[in-house]
mmCIF file of C-alpha atoms in Angstrom:
data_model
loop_
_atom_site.group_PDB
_atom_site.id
_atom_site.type_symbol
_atom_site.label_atom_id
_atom_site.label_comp_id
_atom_site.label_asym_id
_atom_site.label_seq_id
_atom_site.Cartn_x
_atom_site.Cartn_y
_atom_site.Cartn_z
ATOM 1 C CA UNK A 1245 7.555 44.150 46.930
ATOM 2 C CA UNK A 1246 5.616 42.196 44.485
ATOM 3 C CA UNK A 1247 6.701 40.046 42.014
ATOM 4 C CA UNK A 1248 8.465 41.177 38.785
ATOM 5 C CA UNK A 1249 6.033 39.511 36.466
ATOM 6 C CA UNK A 1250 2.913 41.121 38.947
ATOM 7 C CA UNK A 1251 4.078 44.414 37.930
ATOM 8 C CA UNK A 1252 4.831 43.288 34.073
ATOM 9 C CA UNK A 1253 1.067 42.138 34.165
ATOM 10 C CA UNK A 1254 -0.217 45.527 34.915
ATOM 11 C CA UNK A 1255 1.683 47.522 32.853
ATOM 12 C CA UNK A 1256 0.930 45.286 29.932
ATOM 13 C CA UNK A 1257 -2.856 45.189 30.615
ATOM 14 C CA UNK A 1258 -3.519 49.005 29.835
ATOM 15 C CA UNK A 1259 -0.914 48.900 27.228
ATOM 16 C CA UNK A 1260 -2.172 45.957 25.244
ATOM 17 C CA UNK A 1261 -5.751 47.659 25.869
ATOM 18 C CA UNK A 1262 -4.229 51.047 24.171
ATOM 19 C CA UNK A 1263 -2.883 48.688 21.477
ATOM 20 C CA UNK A 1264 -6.250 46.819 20.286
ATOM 21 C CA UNK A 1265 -7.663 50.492 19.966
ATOM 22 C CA UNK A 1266 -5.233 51.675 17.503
ATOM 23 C CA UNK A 1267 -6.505 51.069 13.596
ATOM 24 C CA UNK A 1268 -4.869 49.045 11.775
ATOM 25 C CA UNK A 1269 -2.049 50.692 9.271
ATOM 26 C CA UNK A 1270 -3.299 50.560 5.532
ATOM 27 C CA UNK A 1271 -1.952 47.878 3.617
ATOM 28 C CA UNK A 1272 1.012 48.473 1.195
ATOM 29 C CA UNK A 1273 0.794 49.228 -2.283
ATOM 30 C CA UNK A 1274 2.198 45.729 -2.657
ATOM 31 C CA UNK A 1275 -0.340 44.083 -0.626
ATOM 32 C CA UNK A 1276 -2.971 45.591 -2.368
ATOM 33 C CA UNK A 1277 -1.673 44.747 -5.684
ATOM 34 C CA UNK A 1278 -1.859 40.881 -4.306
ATOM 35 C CA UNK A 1279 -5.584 40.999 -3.044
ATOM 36 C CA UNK A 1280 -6.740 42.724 -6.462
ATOM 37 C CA UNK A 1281 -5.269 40.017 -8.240
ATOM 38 C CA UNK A 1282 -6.756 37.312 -6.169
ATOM 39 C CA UNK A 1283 -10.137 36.154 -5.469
ATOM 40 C CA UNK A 1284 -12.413 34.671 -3.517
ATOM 41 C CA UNK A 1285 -14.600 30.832 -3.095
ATOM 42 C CA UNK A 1286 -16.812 29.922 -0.317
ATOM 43 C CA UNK A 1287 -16.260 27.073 1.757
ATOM 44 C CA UNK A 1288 -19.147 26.384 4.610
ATOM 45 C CA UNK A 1289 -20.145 30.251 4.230
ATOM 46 C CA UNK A 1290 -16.873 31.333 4.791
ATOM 47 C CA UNK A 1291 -14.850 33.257 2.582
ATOM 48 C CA UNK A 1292 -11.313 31.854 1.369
ATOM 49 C CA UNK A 1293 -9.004 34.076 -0.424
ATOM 50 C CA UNK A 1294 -6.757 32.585 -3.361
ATOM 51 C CA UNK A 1295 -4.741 33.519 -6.119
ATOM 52 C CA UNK A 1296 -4.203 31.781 -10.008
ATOM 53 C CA UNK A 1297 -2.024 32.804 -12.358
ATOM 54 C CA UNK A 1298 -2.267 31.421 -15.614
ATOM 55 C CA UNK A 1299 2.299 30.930 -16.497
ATOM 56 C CA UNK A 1300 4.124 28.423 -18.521
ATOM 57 C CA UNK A 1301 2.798 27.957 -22.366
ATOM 58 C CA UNK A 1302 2.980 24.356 -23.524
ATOM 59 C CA UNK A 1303 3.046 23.364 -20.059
ATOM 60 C CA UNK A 1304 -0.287 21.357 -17.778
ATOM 61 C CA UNK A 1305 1.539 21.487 -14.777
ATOM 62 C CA UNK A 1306 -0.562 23.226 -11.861
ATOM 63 C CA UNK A 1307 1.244 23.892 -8.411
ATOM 64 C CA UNK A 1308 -0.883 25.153 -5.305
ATOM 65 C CA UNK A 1309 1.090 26.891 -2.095
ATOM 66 C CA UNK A 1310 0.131 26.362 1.350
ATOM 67 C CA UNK A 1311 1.400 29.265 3.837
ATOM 68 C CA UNK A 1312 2.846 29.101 7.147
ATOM 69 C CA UNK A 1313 1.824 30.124 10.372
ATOM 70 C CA UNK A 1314 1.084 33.009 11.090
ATOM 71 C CA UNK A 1315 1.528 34.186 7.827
ATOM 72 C CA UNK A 1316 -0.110 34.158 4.654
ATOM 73 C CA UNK A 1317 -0.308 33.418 1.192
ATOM 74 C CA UNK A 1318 2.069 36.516 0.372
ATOM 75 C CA UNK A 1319 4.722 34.510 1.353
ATOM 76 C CA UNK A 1320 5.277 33.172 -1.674
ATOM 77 C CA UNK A 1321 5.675 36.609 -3.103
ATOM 78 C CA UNK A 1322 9.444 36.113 -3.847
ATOM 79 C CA UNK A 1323 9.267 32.469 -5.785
ATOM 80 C CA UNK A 1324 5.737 33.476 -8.227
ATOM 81 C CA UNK A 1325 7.175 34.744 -11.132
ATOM 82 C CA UNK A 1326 9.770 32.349 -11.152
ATOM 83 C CA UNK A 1327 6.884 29.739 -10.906
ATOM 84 C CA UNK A 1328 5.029 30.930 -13.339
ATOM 85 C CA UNK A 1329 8.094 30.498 -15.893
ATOM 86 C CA UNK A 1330 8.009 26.398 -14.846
ATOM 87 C CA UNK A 1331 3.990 25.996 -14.404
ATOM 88 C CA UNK A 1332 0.683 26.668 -16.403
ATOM 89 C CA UNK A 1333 -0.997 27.599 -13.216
ATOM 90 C CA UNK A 1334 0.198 28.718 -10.332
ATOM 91 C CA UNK A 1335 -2.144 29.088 -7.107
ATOM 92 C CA UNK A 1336 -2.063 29.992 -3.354
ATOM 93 C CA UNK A 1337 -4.635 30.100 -0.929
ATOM 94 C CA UNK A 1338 -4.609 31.745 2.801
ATOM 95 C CA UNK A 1339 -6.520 29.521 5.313
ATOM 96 C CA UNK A 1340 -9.298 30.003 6.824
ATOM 97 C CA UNK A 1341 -8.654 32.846 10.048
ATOM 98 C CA UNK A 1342 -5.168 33.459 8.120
ATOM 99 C CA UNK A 1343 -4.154 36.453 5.420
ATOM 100 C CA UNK A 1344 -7.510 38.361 3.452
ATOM 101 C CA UNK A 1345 -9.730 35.062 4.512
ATOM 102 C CA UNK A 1346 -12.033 35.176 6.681
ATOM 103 C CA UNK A 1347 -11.471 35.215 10.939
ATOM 104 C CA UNK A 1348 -14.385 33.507 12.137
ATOM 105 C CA UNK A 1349 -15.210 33.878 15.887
ATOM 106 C CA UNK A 1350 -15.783 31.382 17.426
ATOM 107 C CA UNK A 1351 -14.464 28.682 15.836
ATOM 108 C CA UNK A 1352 -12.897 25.551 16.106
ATOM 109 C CA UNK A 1353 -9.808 25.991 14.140
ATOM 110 C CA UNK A 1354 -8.215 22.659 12.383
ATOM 111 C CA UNK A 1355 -5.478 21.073 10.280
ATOM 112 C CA UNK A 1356 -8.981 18.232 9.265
ATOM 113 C CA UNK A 1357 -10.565 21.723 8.270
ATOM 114 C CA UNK A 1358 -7.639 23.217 6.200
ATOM 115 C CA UNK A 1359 -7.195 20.249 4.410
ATOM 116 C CA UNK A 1360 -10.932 20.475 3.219
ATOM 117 C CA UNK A 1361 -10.602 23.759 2.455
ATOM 118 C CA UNK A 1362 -7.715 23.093 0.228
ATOM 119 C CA UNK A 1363 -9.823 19.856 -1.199
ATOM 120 C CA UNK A 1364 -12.638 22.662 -1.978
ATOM 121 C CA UNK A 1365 -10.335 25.013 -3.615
ATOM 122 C CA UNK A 1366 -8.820 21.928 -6.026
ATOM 123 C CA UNK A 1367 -12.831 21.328 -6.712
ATOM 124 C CA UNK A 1368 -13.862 24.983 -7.330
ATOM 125 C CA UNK A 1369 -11.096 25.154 -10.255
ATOM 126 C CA UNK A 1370 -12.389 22.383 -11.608
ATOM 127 C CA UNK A 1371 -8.643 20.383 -10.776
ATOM 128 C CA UNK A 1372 -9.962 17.694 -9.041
ATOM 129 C CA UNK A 1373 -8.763 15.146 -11.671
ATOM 130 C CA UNK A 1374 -5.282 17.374 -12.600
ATOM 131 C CA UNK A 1375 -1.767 16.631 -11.357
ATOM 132 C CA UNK A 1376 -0.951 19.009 -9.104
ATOM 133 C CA UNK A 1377 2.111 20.390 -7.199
ATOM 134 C CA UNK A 1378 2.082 21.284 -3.995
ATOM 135 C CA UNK A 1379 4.109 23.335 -2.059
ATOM 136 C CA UNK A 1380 4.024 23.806 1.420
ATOM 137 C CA UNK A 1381 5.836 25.682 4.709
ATOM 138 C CA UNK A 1382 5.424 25.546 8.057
ATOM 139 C CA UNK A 1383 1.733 25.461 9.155
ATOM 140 C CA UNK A 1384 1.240 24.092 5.740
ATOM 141 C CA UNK A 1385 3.112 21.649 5.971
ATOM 142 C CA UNK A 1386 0.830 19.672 8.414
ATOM 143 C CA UNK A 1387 -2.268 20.112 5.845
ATOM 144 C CA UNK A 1388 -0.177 18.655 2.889
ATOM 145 C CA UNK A 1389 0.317 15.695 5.443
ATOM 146 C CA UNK A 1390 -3.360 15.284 6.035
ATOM 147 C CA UNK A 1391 -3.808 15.621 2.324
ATOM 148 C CA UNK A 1392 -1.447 12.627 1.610
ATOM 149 C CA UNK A 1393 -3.120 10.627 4.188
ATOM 150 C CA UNK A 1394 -5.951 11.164 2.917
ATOM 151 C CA UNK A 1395 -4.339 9.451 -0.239
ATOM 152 C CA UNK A 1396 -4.890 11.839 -3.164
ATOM 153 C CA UNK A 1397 -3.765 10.084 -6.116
ATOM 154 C CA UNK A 1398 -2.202 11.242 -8.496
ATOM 155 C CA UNK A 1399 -1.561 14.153 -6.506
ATOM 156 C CA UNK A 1400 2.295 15.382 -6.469
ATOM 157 C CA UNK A 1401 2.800 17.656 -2.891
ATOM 158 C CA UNK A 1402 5.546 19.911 -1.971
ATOM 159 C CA UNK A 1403 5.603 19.772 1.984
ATOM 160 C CA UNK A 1404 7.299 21.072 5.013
ATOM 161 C CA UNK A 1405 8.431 19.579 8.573
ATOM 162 C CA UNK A 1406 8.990 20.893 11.671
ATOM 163 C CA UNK A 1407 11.409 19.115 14.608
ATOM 164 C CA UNK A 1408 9.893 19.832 17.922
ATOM 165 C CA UNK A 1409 11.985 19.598 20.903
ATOM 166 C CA UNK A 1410 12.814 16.627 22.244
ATOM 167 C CA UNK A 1411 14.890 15.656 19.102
ATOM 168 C CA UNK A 1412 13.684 12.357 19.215
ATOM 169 C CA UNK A 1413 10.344 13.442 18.043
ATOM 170 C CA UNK A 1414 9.249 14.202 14.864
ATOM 171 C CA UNK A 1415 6.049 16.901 13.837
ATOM 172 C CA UNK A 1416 4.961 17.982 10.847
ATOM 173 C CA UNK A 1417 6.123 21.617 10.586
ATOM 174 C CA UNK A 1418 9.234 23.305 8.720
ATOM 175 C CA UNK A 1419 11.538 21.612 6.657
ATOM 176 C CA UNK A 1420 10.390 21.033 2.761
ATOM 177 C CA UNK A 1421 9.271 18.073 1.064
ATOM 178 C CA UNK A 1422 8.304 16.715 -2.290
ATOM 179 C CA UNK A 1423 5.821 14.108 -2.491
ATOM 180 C CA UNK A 1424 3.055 12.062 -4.952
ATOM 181 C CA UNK A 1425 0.081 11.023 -4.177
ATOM 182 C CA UNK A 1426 -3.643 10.646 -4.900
ATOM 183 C CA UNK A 1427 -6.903 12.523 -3.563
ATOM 184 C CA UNK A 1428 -10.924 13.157 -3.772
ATOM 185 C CA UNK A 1429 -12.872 16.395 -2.852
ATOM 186 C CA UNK A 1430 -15.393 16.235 -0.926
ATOM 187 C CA UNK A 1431 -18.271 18.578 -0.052
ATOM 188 C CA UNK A 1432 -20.913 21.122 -2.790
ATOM 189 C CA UNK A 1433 -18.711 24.393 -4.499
ATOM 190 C CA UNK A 1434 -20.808 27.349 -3.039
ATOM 191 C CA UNK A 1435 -21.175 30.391 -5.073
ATOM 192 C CA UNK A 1436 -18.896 33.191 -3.855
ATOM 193 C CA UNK A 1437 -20.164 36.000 -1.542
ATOM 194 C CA UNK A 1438 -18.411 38.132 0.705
ATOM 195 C CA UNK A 1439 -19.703 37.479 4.056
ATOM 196 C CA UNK A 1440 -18.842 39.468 7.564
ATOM 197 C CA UNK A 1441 -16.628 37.658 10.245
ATOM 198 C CA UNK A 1442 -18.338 36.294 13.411
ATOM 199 C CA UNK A 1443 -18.200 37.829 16.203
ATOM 200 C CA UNK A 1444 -17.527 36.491 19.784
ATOM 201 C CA UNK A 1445 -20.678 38.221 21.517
ATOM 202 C CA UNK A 1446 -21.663 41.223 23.228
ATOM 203 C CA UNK A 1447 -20.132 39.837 26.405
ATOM 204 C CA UNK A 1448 -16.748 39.272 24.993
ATOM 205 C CA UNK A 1449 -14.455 42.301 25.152
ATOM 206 C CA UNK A 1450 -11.948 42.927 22.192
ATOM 207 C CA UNK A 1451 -8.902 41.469 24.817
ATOM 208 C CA UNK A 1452 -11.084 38.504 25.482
ATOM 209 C CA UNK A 1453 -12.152 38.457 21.822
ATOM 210 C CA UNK A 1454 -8.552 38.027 20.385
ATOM 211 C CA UNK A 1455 -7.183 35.605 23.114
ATOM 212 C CA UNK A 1456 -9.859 33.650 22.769
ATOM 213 C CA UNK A 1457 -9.168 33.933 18.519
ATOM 214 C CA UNK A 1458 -5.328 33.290 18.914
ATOM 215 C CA UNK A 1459 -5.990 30.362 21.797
ATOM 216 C CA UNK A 1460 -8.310 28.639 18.874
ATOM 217 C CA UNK A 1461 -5.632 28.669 16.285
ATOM 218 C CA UNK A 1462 -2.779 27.849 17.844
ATOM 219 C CA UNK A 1463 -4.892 24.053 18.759
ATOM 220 C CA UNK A 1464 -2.886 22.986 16.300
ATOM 221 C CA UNK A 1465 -0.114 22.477 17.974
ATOM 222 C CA UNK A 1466 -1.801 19.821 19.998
ATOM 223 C CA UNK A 1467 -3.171 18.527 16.972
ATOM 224 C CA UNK A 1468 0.240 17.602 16.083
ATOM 225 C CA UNK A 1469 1.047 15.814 18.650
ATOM 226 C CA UNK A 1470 -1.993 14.351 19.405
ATOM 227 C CA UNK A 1471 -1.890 13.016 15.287
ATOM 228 C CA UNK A 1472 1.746 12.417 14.967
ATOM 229 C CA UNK A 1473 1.342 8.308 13.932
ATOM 230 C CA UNK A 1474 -1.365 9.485 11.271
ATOM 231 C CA UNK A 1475 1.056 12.782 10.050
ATOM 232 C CA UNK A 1476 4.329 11.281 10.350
ATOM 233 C CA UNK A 1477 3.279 7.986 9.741
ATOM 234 C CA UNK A 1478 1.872 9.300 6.051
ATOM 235 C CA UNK A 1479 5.162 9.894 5.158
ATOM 236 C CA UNK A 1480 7.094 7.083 6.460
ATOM 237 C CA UNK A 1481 5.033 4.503 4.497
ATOM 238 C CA UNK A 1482 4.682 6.406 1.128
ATOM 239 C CA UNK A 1483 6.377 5.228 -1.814
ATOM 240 C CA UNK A 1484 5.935 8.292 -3.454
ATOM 241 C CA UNK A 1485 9.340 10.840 -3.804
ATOM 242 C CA UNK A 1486 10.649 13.255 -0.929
ATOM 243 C CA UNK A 1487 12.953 16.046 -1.125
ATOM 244 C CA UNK A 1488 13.739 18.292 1.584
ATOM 245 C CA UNK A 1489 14.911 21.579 1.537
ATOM 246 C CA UNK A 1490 16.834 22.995 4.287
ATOM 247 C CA UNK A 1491 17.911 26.488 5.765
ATOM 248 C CA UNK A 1492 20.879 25.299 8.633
ATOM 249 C CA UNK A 1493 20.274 28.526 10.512
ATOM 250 C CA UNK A 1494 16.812 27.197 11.078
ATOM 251 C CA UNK A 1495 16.455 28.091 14.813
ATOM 252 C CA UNK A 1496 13.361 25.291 15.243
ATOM 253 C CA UNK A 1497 14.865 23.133 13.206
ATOM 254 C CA UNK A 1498 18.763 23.181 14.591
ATOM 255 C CA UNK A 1499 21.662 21.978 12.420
ATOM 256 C CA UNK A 1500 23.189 19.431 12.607
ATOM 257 C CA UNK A 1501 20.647 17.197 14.757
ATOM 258 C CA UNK A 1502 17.622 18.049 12.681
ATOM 259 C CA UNK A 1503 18.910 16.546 9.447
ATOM 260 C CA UNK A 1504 20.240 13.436 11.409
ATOM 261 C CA UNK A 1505 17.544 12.681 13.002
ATOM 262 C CA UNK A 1506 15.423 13.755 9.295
ATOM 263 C CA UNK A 1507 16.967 11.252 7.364
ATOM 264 C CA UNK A 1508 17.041 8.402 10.208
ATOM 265 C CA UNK A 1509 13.038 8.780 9.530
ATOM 266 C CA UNK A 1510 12.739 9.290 6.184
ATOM 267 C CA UNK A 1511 15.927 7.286 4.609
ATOM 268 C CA UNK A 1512 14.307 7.387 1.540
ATOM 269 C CA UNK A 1513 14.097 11.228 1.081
ATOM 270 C CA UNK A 1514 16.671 13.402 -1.145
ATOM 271 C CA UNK A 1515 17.972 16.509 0.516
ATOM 272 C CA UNK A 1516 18.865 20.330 -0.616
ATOM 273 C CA UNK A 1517 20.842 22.223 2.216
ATOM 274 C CA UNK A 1518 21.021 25.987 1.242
ATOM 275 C CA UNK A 1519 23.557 28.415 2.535
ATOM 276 C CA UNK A 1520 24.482 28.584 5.833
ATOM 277 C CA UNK A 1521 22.979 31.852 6.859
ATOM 278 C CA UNK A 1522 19.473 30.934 5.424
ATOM 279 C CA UNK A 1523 16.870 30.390 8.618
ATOM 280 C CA UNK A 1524 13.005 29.452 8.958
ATOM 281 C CA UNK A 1525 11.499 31.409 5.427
ATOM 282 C CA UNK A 1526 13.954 30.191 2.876
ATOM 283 C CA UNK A 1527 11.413 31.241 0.388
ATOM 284 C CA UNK A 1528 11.872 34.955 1.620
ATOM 285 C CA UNK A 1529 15.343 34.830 2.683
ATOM 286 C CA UNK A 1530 16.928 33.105 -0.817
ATOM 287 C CA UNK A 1531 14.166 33.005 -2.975
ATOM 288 C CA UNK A 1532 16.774 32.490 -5.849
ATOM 289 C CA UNK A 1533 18.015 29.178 -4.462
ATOM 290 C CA UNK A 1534 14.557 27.772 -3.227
ATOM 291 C CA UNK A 1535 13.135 28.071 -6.222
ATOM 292 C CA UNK A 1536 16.403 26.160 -7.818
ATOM 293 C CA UNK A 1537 16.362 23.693 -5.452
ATOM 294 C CA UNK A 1538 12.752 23.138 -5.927
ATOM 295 C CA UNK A 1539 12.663 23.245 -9.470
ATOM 296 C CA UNK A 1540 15.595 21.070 -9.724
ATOM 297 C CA UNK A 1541 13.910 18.493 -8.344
ATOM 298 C CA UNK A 1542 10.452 18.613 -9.986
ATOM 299 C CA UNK A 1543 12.616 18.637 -13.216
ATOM 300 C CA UNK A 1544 14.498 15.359 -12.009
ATOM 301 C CA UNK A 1545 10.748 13.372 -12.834
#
């Protein structure tokens, strides 16, 4: 008899193949209410989806989100209008390969590259010079990190951590985080066009195509640890603020050895625990107290 996961192999092969030939469903109504009111900038001739909303009279405060993986910008969905009560502008990008951006193929996929893009984005709007908020999860939250140690000044960041297993080691990842700092932009504003994604070549079938995709973006989990000391090591020597905020159902970030451990490495960091039953998208799950905890804080300056 051959093994269990020989037989799981071939049934999966011609279903995943029966899979990749379905089309894709149509997008909600509320999806497509998001990409009309977005738009798009060119970075390197690719094309990177964003949204602004102009909020808060009387106010100059701008705050830019930074999704998760493998998400997208619409995960801030929940907390916008409630942002755009506290901020003049309000504005959320989805990475490159991520959300209505485009999935180049092949390409080497990066945190360095993110980080640019989000650079370009602050250039394009002409914000290079502005204070800006910024509020990050997940995936995100390892681009903020680059962005601080890159030293944008006076730039004021919102970011997430993650706790990889062992305990005893820190990545950049899932919780939240508030922080200040200071940045340039690098690199010419293109004018926006709407370009085709690549391709990965007659010889690569659509199975080979998307492994080959998925394989590329998840490199960033090596990038974190192969980066940690520059990541981590931007927020341990900051001076700037740090809040986190915390769901304790988190089940990458466990409870209680993920705050212990937290505030061990950052002792100089504030904390927000929401309720107990709130896991790894707080902004989703209790968008109500997120945004108070959030707001709470950027009030306390």
């Amino acid at each position: 008899m051959k093994e269990w996961w020989v037989q799981v192999g071939l049934l999966s092969v011609p279903l995943l193949a029966v899979y990749l030939h379905i089309p894709p469903p149509k997008l909600s109504p509320a999806l497509l209410s998001w990409r009309s009111s977005g738009g798009y900038f060119n970075y390197k001739d690719q094309n990177i989806f964003y949204r602004d909303s102009t909020g808060a009279v009387g106010s100059s405060d701008v705050v830019v989100l930074l999704h998760g993986f493998p998400t997208s910008s619409y995960d801030w969905c929940k907390i916008w209008e409630g942002l755009t009560q506290r901020f003049h502008r309000v504005i959320a990008l989805d990475f490159v390969g991520f959300g209505f951006s485009d999935k180049p193929r092949p390409h080497r996929y990066s945190i360095f590259e993110q980080a640019s893009i989000v650079e370009g984005l602050v250039r394009h709007l002409g914000l290079r010079h502005q204070r800006i908020n910024l509020l990050s999860h997940d995936y995100g939250d390892t681009v903020a990190q680059e962005l601080l140690h890159r030293s944008l000044q006076p730039l004021m960041l919102w970011l997430l951590f993650f706790l990889s297993r062992p305990i005893t080691r820190l990545l950049p990842c899932r919780s939240e985080l508030f922080v200040s700092g200071s940045g340039q932009s690098s690199g010419p504003t293109r004018s926006l066009r709407r370009q085709s994604t690549g391709t990965c070549g007659r010889r690569c079938g659509p199975m080979t195509a998307i492994s080959l995709f998925l394989f590329s973006i998840l490199q960033y989990i090596n990038q974190r640890k192969k980066h940690r000391d520059r990541w981590v090591g931007a927020l341990m020597s900051t001076s700037v603020p740090l809040h986190l905020i915390y769901g304790p159902l988190d089940p990458v970030n466990p409870h209680p050895e993920f705050l212990q451990l937290y505030k061990k490495v950052l002792p100089m960091s504030t904390v927000s625990v929401l309720d107990d039953h709130i896991s790894h998208y707080p902004q989703l799950e209790d968008p109500t107290g997120f945004l108070n905890a959030y707001l709470n804080f950027i009030n306390s300056f």
